[in-house]
Coordinates of C-alpha atoms and ligand atoms in Angstrom, one line a residue:
M1 CA 74.0 92.1 71.9
M2 CA 74.8 89.6 74.5
L3 CA 77.4 88.0 72.3
S4 CA 79.3 91.2 71.7
Y5 CA 79.4 91.9 75.5
T6 CA 80.8 88.4 76.0
L7 CA 83.4 89.1 73.4
Y8 CA 84.2 92.4 75.0
L9 CA 84.6 90.8 78.4
F10 CA 86.8 88.1 76.9
L11 CA 89.1 90.8 75.5
L12 CA 89.2 92.6 78.7
L13 CA 90.1 89.5 80.7
H14 CA 93.0 89.0 78.4
I15 CA 94.2 92.5 78.6
L16 CA 93.8 92.9 82.3
P17 CA 96.6 91.5 84.5
T18 CA 95.7 88.9 87.0
T19 CA 95.3 90.1 90.5
T20 CA 96.8 88.5 93.6
S21 CA 95.8 89.1 97.1
A22 CA 98.0 91.1 99.5
V23 CA 100.6 89.0 101.4
V24 CA 99.5 88.3 104.9
G25 CA 102.2 88.6 107.5
G26 CA 105.8 89.3 106.7
P27 CA 107.1 91.9 104.3
A28 CA 106.5 91.6 100.6
Y29 CA 110.2 91.5 99.8
T30 CA 113.1 90.1 101.8
A31 CA 116.4 91.8 101.1
T32 CA 119.1 89.4 100.1
D33 CA 121.8 92.0 101.0
F34 CA 121.3 93.9 104.2
I35 CA 124.1 95.7 106.0
L36 CA 123.9 98.4 108.7
L37 CA 127.2 100.0 109.7
N38 CA 127.2 102.4 112.7
C39 CA 130.3 104.4 111.9
G40 CA 132.5 105.3 114.9
A41 CA 130.5 103.0 117.3
S42 CA 132.5 100.6 119.5
S43 CA 129.8 98.0 119.8
D44 CA 126.7 96.7 118.0
L45 CA 123.5 98.8 118.8
N46 CA 119.9 98.7 117.9
D47 CA 118.0 101.6 116.4
T48 CA 114.5 102.7 117.5
S49 CA 113.0 100.5 114.8
G50 CA 114.7 97.5 116.3
R51 CA 117.3 97.1 113.6
S52 CA 120.7 96.0 114.7
W53 CA 123.7 98.1 113.5
D54 CA 127.2 96.7 113.4
S55 CA 130.1 98.7 114.7
D56 CA 132.5 99.7 111.9
E57 CA 135.5 99.3 114.1
H58 CA 136.6 95.8 113.2
T59 CA 134.5 95.4 110.1
R60 CA 135.7 93.6 107.0
Y61 CA 134.1 96.3 104.9
A62 CA 136.7 98.9 106.0
P63 CA 140.4 98.7 105.1
P64 CA 142.7 97.0 107.7
N65 CA 144.5 100.2 108.5
A66 CA 141.2 102.1 109.1
A67 CA 142.3 103.2 112.6
A68 CA 145.4 104.8 111.2
I69 CA 143.8 106.7 108.3
S70 CA 140.6 107.8 110.1
S71 CA 139.4 108.6 113.5
I72 CA 136.2 108.0 115.5
S73 CA 134.3 110.7 117.3
T74 CA 131.1 111.3 119.3
A75 CA 128.7 114.0 118.4
S76 CA 128.9 116.9 120.8
P77 CA 126.6 118.7 121.3
M78 CA 124.1 115.9 120.6
D79 CA 120.6 117.3 120.0
P80 CA 118.1 115.4 122.1
S81 CA 115.8 115.1 119.1
V82 CA 118.4 113.2 117.1
F83 CA 118.3 109.4 117.2
Q84 CA 121.4 108.0 118.9
V85 CA 121.8 105.1 116.4
P86 CA 123.4 105.8 114.1
Y87 CA 123.9 109.5 114.6
E88 CA 125.7 109.8 117.9
T89 CA 129.0 108.6 116.6
A90 CA 131.0 109.3 113.4
R91 CA 134.1 108.2 111.5
V92 CA 136.1 111.3 110.5
F93 CA 138.4 111.4 107.4
H94 CA 141.2 113.8 106.6
S95 CA 142.2 111.7 103.5
T96 CA 140.4 109.4 101.0
F97 CA 138.8 106.5 102.7
S98 CA 136.8 103.6 101.1
Y99 CA 134.3 101.1 102.5
S100 CA 134.1 98.0 100.2
F101 CA 131.0 95.7 100.3
P102 CA 131.2 92.4 98.6
V103 CA 127.7 92.0 97.3
P104 CA 126.2 90.1 94.3
A105 CA 125.3 92.1 91.1
G106 CA 122.1 94.0 91.0
P107 CA 120.5 97.2 92.3
K108 CA 121.2 98.3 95.9
F109 CA 119.9 101.0 98.1
L110 CA 122.8 102.9 99.6
R111 CA 121.7 105.2 102.4
L112 CA 124.2 107.6 104.0
Y113 CA 123.4 109.0 107.4
F114 CA 124.7 112.4 108.4
Y115 CA 124.4 114.5 111.5
P116 CA 126.2 117.9 111.2
T117 CA 127.4 118.9 114.6
T118 CA 130.8 119.1 116.2
Y119 CA 133.1 116.1 116.4
S120 CA 136.0 116.6 118.8
T121 CA 137.1 120.1 117.7
L122 CA 135.8 119.8 114.2
N123 CA 132.7 121.8 113.3
A124 CA 130.7 120.3 110.5
S125 CA 130.2 123.7 109.0
Q126 CA 133.9 123.5 108.0
S127 CA 133.4 120.1 106.3
F128 CA 133.2 119.8 102.5
F129 CA 133.7 116.5 100.8
S130 CA 132.8 114.2 97.9
V131 CA 131.4 110.7 97.9
T132 CA 131.8 108.3 95.0
A133 CA 130.5 104.8 94.5
N134 CA 131.4 102.4 91.7
G135 CA 132.4 105.3 89.3
F136 CA 129.4 107.5 90.2
T137 CA 129.9 110.9 91.9
L138 CA 127.1 110.9 94.5
L139 CA 128.1 114.1 96.3
S140 CA 130.7 116.7 95.5
N141 CA 131.9 119.8 97.6
F142 CA 129.1 118.6 99.8
S143 CA 128.3 120.4 103.1
T144 CA 126.2 118.4 105.6
F145 CA 125.8 121.7 107.5
L146 CA 124.2 123.5 104.5
N147 CA 122.1 120.5 103.5
S148 CA 120.6 119.9 106.9
P149 CA 116.8 120.0 106.5
S150 CA 116.2 122.4 109.4
P151 CA 117.5 123.4 112.8
S152 CA 114.7 121.3 114.4
E153 CA 115.6 118.4 112.2
P154 CA 119.4 118.5 112.0
S155 CA 120.2 114.9 111.0
F156 CA 119.3 113.4 107.7
K157 CA 120.0 110.6 105.3
K158 CA 120.7 110.5 101.6
E159 CA 119.3 107.6 99.6
F160 CA 120.9 106.4 96.4
I161 CA 120.3 103.4 94.1
I162 CA 123.5 101.9 92.6
N163 CA 123.6 98.9 90.2
V164 CA 126.4 96.7 91.2
Q165 CA 127.6 95.0 88.0
E166 CA 128.9 91.5 87.7
N167 CA 132.3 90.9 89.4
Q168 CA 132.0 94.3 91.2
R169 CA 131.9 95.1 94.8
L170 CA 130.1 98.2 96.1
E171 CA 132.9 100.7 96.9
V172 CA 131.9 103.8 98.8
T173 CA 134.7 106.4 98.9
F174 CA 134.8 109.6 101.0
I175 CA 137.1 112.3 99.7
P176 CA 137.6 115.4 101.8
N177 CA 138.2 118.7 100.0
T178 CA 141.7 120.2 100.4
N179 CA 142.1 121.5 104.0
S180 CA 138.8 120.1 105.0
F181 CA 137.5 116.9 106.4
A182 CA 134.7 114.3 105.7
F183 CA 132.6 112.3 108.1
I184 CA 129.9 109.7 108.1
N185 CA 127.6 108.5 110.8
G186 CA 126.0 105.5 109.3
I187 CA 125.8 103.4 106.1
E188 CA 122.9 101.2 105.1
L189 CA 123.0 98.8 102.2
V190 CA 119.8 97.0 101.1
S191 CA 119.1 95.1 98.0
L192 CA 115.9 95.6 96.0
P193 CA 114.0 93.7 93.3
D194 CA 115.9 93.9 90.0
H195 CA 113.0 95.4 88.0
L196 CA 111.4 97.6 90.6
Y197 CA 112.8 100.8 89.2
F198 CA 114.9 99.5 86.2
K199 CA 112.5 98.1 83.7
G200 CA 115.2 97.6 81.1
D201 CA 115.0 98.1 77.3
H202 CA 111.7 96.5 76.8
M203 CA 109.8 99.1 78.8
P204 CA 110.9 102.6 78.0
I205 CA 109.7 105.5 80.1
K206 CA 107.6 108.4 78.7
F207 CA 109.7 111.6 78.4
V208 CA 107.4 114.3 77.1
D209 CA 106.7 112.9 73.6
Q210 CA 109.8 110.7 73.4
L211 CA 110.9 107.6 75.1
F212 CA 113.6 107.3 77.7
Y213 CA 115.5 104.2 78.4
L214 CA 116.6 103.9 82.0
T215 CA 119.4 101.5 82.1
N216 CA 121.4 100.0 84.9
E217 CA 124.2 102.4 83.9
T218 CA 122.3 105.1 85.7
A219 CA 122.5 105.8 89.4
L220 CA 119.4 107.3 91.2
E221 CA 119.0 109.5 94.2
N222 CA 115.7 109.6 95.9
L223 CA 114.6 113.1 96.8
Y224 CA 110.9 112.5 97.7
R225 CA 108.8 109.5 98.6
L226 CA 105.3 110.5 99.6
N227 CA 102.3 108.7 101.0
V228 CA 99.9 111.2 99.4
G229 CA 96.9 112.1 101.5
G230 CA 98.2 109.9 104.3
N231 CA 100.6 110.0 107.2
D232 CA 104.3 109.2 107.5
V233 CA 105.0 105.5 106.9
E234 CA 107.9 104.3 109.0
I235 CA 110.7 102.3 107.4
Q236 CA 109.6 99.1 109.2
D237 CA 106.2 99.4 107.6
D238 CA 107.6 99.5 104.0
S239 CA 107.4 96.4 101.9
G240 CA 110.8 95.2 103.0
M241 CA 113.3 97.7 101.6
F242 CA 113.1 100.2 104.6
R243 CA 111.9 103.0 102.4
A244 CA 110.4 105.9 104.4
W245 CA 107.2 107.4 102.9
S246 CA 106.2 110.9 104.2
Q247 CA 103.0 112.8 104.1
D248 CA 102.6 115.3 101.3
D249 CA 101.1 118.2 103.1
D250 CA 104.3 120.2 103.2
Y251 CA 104.6 120.2 99.4
I252 CA 101.1 121.3 98.5
F253 CA 101.2 124.4 96.4
G254 CA 98.7 127.0 97.2
A255 CA 96.0 126.7 99.8
D256 CA 93.9 123.9 98.3
F257 CA 94.4 120.7 100.1
G258 CA 91.5 118.9 98.5
Y259 CA 90.2 115.9 100.3
T260 CA 92.0 112.8 101.6
P261 CA 89.8 109.8 101.2
H262 CA 91.2 106.7 102.9
A263 CA 90.1 103.2 103.3
E264 CA 92.8 101.6 105.5
D265 CA 91.0 98.2 105.8
L266 CA 90.3 97.7 102.1
P267 CA 92.3 94.8 100.8
I268 CA 94.5 95.9 98.0
K269 CA 94.6 93.6 95.0
Y270 CA 98.2 93.6 93.8
T271 CA 99.0 92.4 90.3
D272 CA 101.9 91.0 88.3
Q273 CA 102.4 94.5 86.9
T274 CA 102.2 96.0 90.5
P275 CA 103.6 93.3 92.8
P276 CA 103.1 93.7 96.5
Y277 CA 106.6 95.1 97.1
S278 CA 105.9 98.1 94.8
A279 CA 104.5 100.1 97.8
P280 CA 102.9 99.1 101.1
E281 CA 99.1 98.9 101.2
I282 CA 98.8 102.0 103.3
V283 CA 100.1 104.1 100.3
Y284 CA 97.3 102.8 98.1
T285 CA 94.6 103.0 100.7
T286 CA 95.2 106.7 101.4
S287 CA 94.8 109.3 98.7
R288 CA 94.3 112.9 97.8
V289 CA 91.5 114.0 95.5
M290 CA 90.1 117.3 94.4
A291 CA 87.6 119.1 96.5
N292 CA 84.3 120.3 94.9
T293 CA 85.6 123.8 94.4
S294 CA 89.2 122.9 93.3
I295 CA 90.4 123.3 89.8
S296 CA 93.4 121.0 90.2
L297 CA 95.8 119.3 92.7
E298 CA 99.2 121.1 92.9
W299 CA 102.5 120.3 94.5
A300 CA 105.9 122.0 94.5
F301 CA 109.2 120.1 95.1
P302 CA 112.5 121.8 95.4
V303 CA 115.0 119.8 93.2
D304 CA 118.5 120.3 91.8
S305 CA 118.4 121.9 88.4
G306 CA 120.3 120.5 85.4
F307 CA 119.2 116.9 85.9
F308 CA 116.7 114.4 84.5
Y309 CA 114.2 113.2 87.1
L310 CA 112.2 110.0 87.3
L311 CA 108.7 110.5 88.6
R312 CA 106.8 107.5 89.8
F313 CA 103.1 108.1 90.4
H314 CA 101.2 105.5 92.5
F315 CA 97.4 105.3 91.8
C316 CA 94.6 103.2 93.2
E317 CA 90.9 103.9 93.1
I318 CA 89.5 103.3 96.6
Q319 CA 86.4 105.5 96.5
L320 CA 83.0 103.8 96.3
E321 CA 81.9 106.4 93.8
V322 CA 84.5 105.5 91.2
T323 CA 84.3 102.0 89.9
E324 CA 84.1 102.4 86.2
Q325 CA 86.1 103.8 83.3
N326 CA 85.4 107.4 82.3
E327 CA 84.4 108.4 85.8
R328 CA 87.5 110.2 86.9
V329 CA 89.8 111.3 84.1
F330 CA 92.6 113.8 84.5
D331 CA 95.8 115.2 83.0
V332 CA 99.3 115.1 84.7
S333 CA 101.5 118.1 84.1
V334 CA 105.0 118.9 85.3
D335 CA 106.2 122.5 85.2
N336 CA 103.1 123.3 83.0
Q337 CA 104.1 120.6 80.4
P338 CA 101.7 117.8 80.1
V339 CA 103.4 114.4 80.8
D340 CA 100.2 112.4 80.4
V341 CA 96.7 113.1 79.3
Q342 CA 93.3 111.5 80.0
V343 CA 94.6 109.3 82.8
D344 CA 91.9 107.0 83.8
V345 CA 93.0 104.7 86.6
I346 CA 90.2 102.3 86.3
Y347 CA 90.9 102.0 82.6
W348 CA 94.5 101.1 83.4
T349 CA 93.7 98.7 86.3
G350 CA 90.3 97.3 85.4
G351 CA 88.8 98.0 88.7
T352 CA 88.9 99.5 92.2
K353 CA 91.4 98.5 94.8
I354 CA 93.9 97.5 92.1
P355 CA 97.0 99.5 92.4
I356 CA 99.2 100.8 89.5
F357 CA 102.2 103.0 89.2
R358 CA 103.3 105.0 86.2
D359 CA 106.8 106.4 85.5
Y360 CA 107.7 109.6 83.6
V361 CA 111.0 111.3 83.0
V362 CA 111.3 115.0 83.0
W363 CA 114.2 117.4 82.5
V364 CA 114.8 120.3 84.8
I365 CA 116.8 123.0 83.0
N366 CA 120.1 124.1 84.7
D367 CA 120.0 127.4 86.4
G368 CA 123.8 127.7 85.6
R369 CA 125.1 126.3 88.9
R370 CA 122.8 123.4 89.5
G371 CA 121.0 125.2 92.2
K372 CA 117.6 124.5 93.6
K373 CA 114.5 125.0 91.6
D374 CA 110.8 124.1 92.2
L375 CA 109.4 121.2 90.3
R376 CA 105.7 121.9 89.9
L377 CA 103.3 119.1 89.7
S378 CA 99.7 119.5 88.7
L379 CA 96.8 117.0 88.2
S380 CA 93.7 118.5 86.6
P381 CA 90.4 117.0 85.3
N382 CA 90.2 116.3 81.6
T383 CA 86.6 116.7 80.6
L384 CA 86.9 115.9 76.8
G385 CA 85.3 112.6 77.1
H386 CA 82.6 113.9 79.5
P387 CA 83.7 111.8 82.5
K388 CA 81.2 111.3 85.3
Y389 CA 83.2 113.5 87.8
N390 CA 85.5 116.4 87.3
N391 CA 88.3 115.2 89.6
A392 CA 91.8 113.9 89.9
L393 CA 93.6 111.4 92.2
L394 CA 97.0 110.6 93.6
N395 CA 98.0 108.0 96.2
G396 CA 101.8 108.0 96.2
L397 CA 104.7 109.7 94.5
E398 CA 108.4 109.0 94.3
I399 CA 110.9 111.5 92.8
F400 CA 114.4 110.4 91.8
K401 CA 117.3 112.4 90.4
L402 CA 119.2 110.5 87.6
S403 CA 122.9 110.6 87.2
D404 CA 124.1 112.7 84.3
A405 CA 126.4 111.9 81.3
N406 CA 129.4 112.3 83.6
R407 CA 127.9 109.7 86.0
S408 CA 127.3 112.5 88.6
L409 CA 124.5 113.3 90.9
A410 CA 126.3 116.2 92.6
A411 CA 124.6 119.6 92.8
A412 CA 125.3 122.9 94.5
N413 CA 124.8 123.3 98.2
P414 CA 121.7 125.2 99.2
E415 CA 122.3 128.8 100.3
H416 CA 122.7 129.0 104.0
T417 CA 119.5 130.6 105.3
G418 CA 119.7 129.0 108.8
C419 CA 116.5 127.3 107.9
S420 CA 115.9 125.7 104.6
S421 CA 112.3 124.7 104.8
P422 CA 111.1 121.9 102.5
S423 CA 109.2 124.2 100.2
P424 CA 109.4 128.0 100.6
L425 CA 106.5 128.4 98.2
A426 CA 104.1 126.1 99.8
L427 CA 101.5 127.9 101.8
K428 CA 100.5 126.0 104.9
L429 CA 97.0 126.4 106.1
P430 CA 96.8 124.0 109.1
G431 CA 93.0 124.5 109.3
N432 CA 92.6 123.0 105.9
K433 CA 94.6 119.9 106.5
K434 CA 93.2 116.4 106.7
N435 CA 89.7 116.9 105.6
K436 CA 89.1 113.2 105.7
G437 CA 85.6 113.5 104.1
S438 CA 84.1 110.5 102.6
S439 CA 81.5 112.0 100.2
V440 CA 83.9 114.0 98.2
I441 CA 82.6 113.7 94.7
Y442 CA 79.1 114.1 93.4
P443 CA 77.6 112.3 90.5
V444 CA 76.4 114.2 87.5
M445 CA 73.8 111.5 86.9
G446 CA 71.8 109.4 89.1
S447 CA 69.1 106.7 88.8
L448 CA 71.2 103.7 89.6
I449 CA 68.6 101.6 91.2
G450 CA 67.7 99.6 88.1
I451 CA 71.3 99.1 87.4
L452 CA 71.9 97.8 90.9
A453 CA 69.3 95.2 90.3
M454 CA 71.1 94.3 87.1
V455 CA 74.4 94.1 88.9
I456 CA 73.1 91.5 91.2
A457 CA 71.5 89.5 88.4
I458 CA 74.6 89.6 86.3
C459 CA 77.0 88.9 89.1
Y460 CA 75.0 85.9 89.9
S461 CA 74.8 84.6 86.4
R462 CA 78.5 85.2 85.7
Q463 CA 79.8 83.6 88.9
S464 CA 80.2 80.2 87.3
I465 CA 81.9 81.5 84.2
Y466 CA 84.6 83.8 85.6
K467 CA 85.7 82.6 89.0
H468 CA 88.4 85.2 89.2
G469 CA 88.1 88.8 88.7
L470 CA 84.4 88.7 89.1
S471 CA 84.2 91.9 91.0
I472 CA 86.1 93.7 88.2
T473 CA 84.5 92.3 85.1
S474 CA 80.9 92.2 86.4
R475 CA 81.1 95.9 87.0
Y476 CA 82.2 96.5 83.4
R477 CA 79.3 94.6 82.2
T478 CA 76.7 96.2 84.4
W479 CA 77.7 99.7 83.8
T480 CA 77.8 99.2 80.1
T481 CA 74.1 98.2 80.1
G482 CA 72.9 101.5 81.6
S483 CA 71.6 103.8 78.9
S484 CA 72.9 107.0 80.5
L485 CA 76.3 105.5 81.1
P486 CA 79.2 104.9 78.7
L487 CA 78.4 102.4 76.0
P488 CA 80.8 99.7 74.9
S489 CA 81.6 101.7 71.9
D490 CA 82.7 104.6 74.1
L491 CA 84.9 102.3 76.1
C492 CA 86.3 100.5 73.0
R493 CA 87.4 103.9 71.7
Y494 CA 90.0 103.9 74.5
F495 CA 91.7 100.7 73.3
S496 CA 94.0 102.1 70.8
L497 CA 96.4 99.6 69.3
D498 CA 99.4 101.1 71.1
E499 CA 97.6 100.9 74.4
I500 CA 96.6 97.3 73.9
K501 CA 100.2 96.5 73.0
T502 CA 101.5 98.3 76.1
A503 CA 98.9 96.6 78.3
T504 CA 99.7 93.1 77.0
S505 CA 103.5 93.6 77.2
M506 CA 103.2 94.8 80.7
A507 CA 101.0 91.9 81.7
T508 CA 103.6 89.5 80.4
I509 CA 106.5 90.9 82.4
D510 CA 107.9 88.7 85.2
Ligands
NAG601 C1 118.7 94.2 119.4 O1 117.5 93.5 119.1 C2 117.6 92.1 119.0 C3 116.3 91.6 118.6 O2 116.0 92.2 117.3 C4 117.9 91.6 120.4 O3 118.1 90.2 120.4 C5 119.2 92.2 120.9 O4 119.5 91.9 122.2 C6 119.1 93.7 120.8 N1 120.5 94.3 121.1 C7 120.7 95.3 121.9 C8 122.1 95.8 122.1 O5 119.7 95.9 122.5
NAG602 C1 129.8 125.6 114.2 O1 129.7 126.5 113.2 C2 128.5 127.2 113.0 C3 128.5 128.1 111.8 O2 129.7 128.8 111.8 C4 128.1 127.9 114.3 O3 126.8 128.5 114.2 C5 128.1 126.9 115.5 O4 127.9 127.6 116.7 C6 129.4 126.2 115.6 N1 129.3 125.2 116.6 C7 130.1 125.0 117.6 C8 129.8 124.0 118.6 O5 131.1 125.8 117.7
NAG603 C1 122.7 95.6 83.2 O1 122.1 95.5 82.0 C2 122.8 94.7 81.1 C3 122.1 94.8 79.7 O2 120.7 94.9 79.9 C4 122.8 93.3 81.6 O3 123.5 92.4 80.7 C5 123.4 93.3 83.0 O4 123.3 92.0 83.5 C6 122.8 94.2 83.9 N1 123.5 94.3 85.1 C7 122.9 94.2 86.3 C8 123.8 94.3 87.5 O5 121.7 94.1 86.4
NAG604 C1 79.9 119.8 96.7 O1 79.0 120.1 95.7 C2 77.7 119.5 95.9 C3 76.8 119.8 94.8 O2 77.5 119.8 93.6 C4 77.1 120.0 97.3 O3 75.9 119.3 97.5 C5 78.1 119.7 98.4 O4 77.6 120.2 99.6 C6 79.5 120.3 98.1 N1 80.4 119.9 99.1 C7 81.3 120.7 99.7 C8 82.1 120.1 100.7 O5 81.4 121.8 99.3
NAG605 C1 130.8 116.6 82.1 O1 132.1 117.1 82.4 C2 132.7 118.0 81.4 C3 134.1 118.3 81.9 O2 134.2 118.6 83.2 C4 131.8 119.2 81.3 O3 132.3 120.1 80.3 C5 130.4 118.8 81.0 O4 129.6 119.9 80.9 C6 129.9 117.8 81.9 N1 128.6 117.3 81.5 C7 127.5 117.3 82.2 C8 126.3 116.8 81.7 O5 127.5 117.9 83.3
NAG606 C1 131.7 124.6 97.6 O1 130.4 125.0 98.3 C2 130.5 126.3 98.9 C3 129.2 126.5 99.7 O2 128.1 126.3 98.8 C4 130.7 127.3 97.9 O3 130.8 128.6 98.5 C5 132.0 127.0 97.1 O4 132.2 127.9 96.1 C6 132.0 125.6 96.6 N1 133.3 125.3 96.0 C7 133.4 124.7 94.8 C8 134.8 124.4 94.4 O5 132.5 124.6 94.1

């Protein structure tokens, strides 16, 4: 008996990735390329986060004849709610204009800042233009006016990821429509770790029941980045790439907000598979889980139809009640299609406080004009294996649009409604928000006192054998000794050959 447990633990230790402590002080990633251009500004200025933006007046990134082929202008009227840097000034184009950034090869965030208002006599409602970068069409027949999030939030940024190939520069070109004009308020360029989003050929992404290879020949546009169950995370609190994470409340579908367990001071144990730059700790220490009476967690996200989407789910078990495999098991569905079944975060990570993210690709069928459509996301308990709790969990979510076969990300402008709210379908019930309850799930079996005694005994005896990962492995062992709890055979059932292969290949990356 003892021998088989030891063997089992030995196997586990070799499948589980090693954990590393969170980095103390300083961001997890330091960008090697970092350019902030405040277009139309005459001097360098700092934004509210303390970042210094360069004027684009005498910049080497613009052509030498920039002043002759474009003009600069100040926003007027300037809404007091809009940040002055970089939105108060713009460079306006009546003909094609390119910025050219000499950067080394690799993936880059390209963030374009727009504030649709009036520039000199030019009303942004009359502006339609295209933006291309390194052969990708990022925007086409684009109206900043029609794409403004809301009258109370008129300025916005668009975030893309472009892979700059060897011997390429990053060329960003603005092309006004005939008899129209283009403008830009700010351009941000930030490098990112090579394999953060592009895992290459050795790690294909699940696409329904097929595999999808996301290559560096694809450009991405980020549409949503959510700190699920938490608050907005400012760009300076990201792990070094200035990604903004927003709360998910606006996208919850229906009236069921579940609960939002959080444990801000819990140390998150990053791994080789989930390095500290993946997402800041706050994303993993806040979460949304199902309430007692819920049947699922549901969100709706307006997206452009006719594109593939990359969905990255961030998970981390932080609730004291869930420490073992087969305690919280759920299915993930997108538009009523299952994209993954029997998700067991502890099974994936090997323990609590260990973060993990999983990618899926989905296709959103074209409505004929690449108009908006709601992407519906649903997490619901899977009770086939009789898990301890009927519950589901999510900590973070990123949604990216993938460039199509024509290397385009361009879609139709939204209809002008005067107010395009983030999700017209989402019903907001403010009273239900932020039920930061702690005891949110209830065991279906009790009697843990004897087991607790065993935990202590076993932890103690194992300390000398496994110096690292004690907290993870000792729990496995303890729980498997309880008669009313999953037996090793139940747990072993989960280790299909494919899964072991995946786990081992993931553990060996980097
Ligand atoms: C911008 O911030 C830096 C410190 O980050 C400071 O040294 C500089 O004086 C600031 N510039 C302006 C124009 O406020
Ligand atoms: C710009 O055009 C929009 C839509 O036609 C209009 O509502 C707005 O008042 C105009 N702004 C100015 C400053 O003329
Ligand atoms: C893109 O991928 C190819 C093939 O995997 C590789 O040779 C090339 O270096 C990559 N380019 C960049 C910029 O990462
Ligand atoms: C959840 O259910 C348990 C019993 O299953 C009950 O004791 C508890 O009060 C319920 N909690 C809420 C918030 O409804
Ligand atoms: C690519 O462009 C061609 C020609 O404009 C068009 O017929 C085709 O539908 C486009 N493909 C996609 C995936 O949009
Ligand atoms: C450009 O967008 C406007 C507003 O959505 C639309 O009315 C117009 O038909 C589009 N033009 C082209 C050429 O697609």
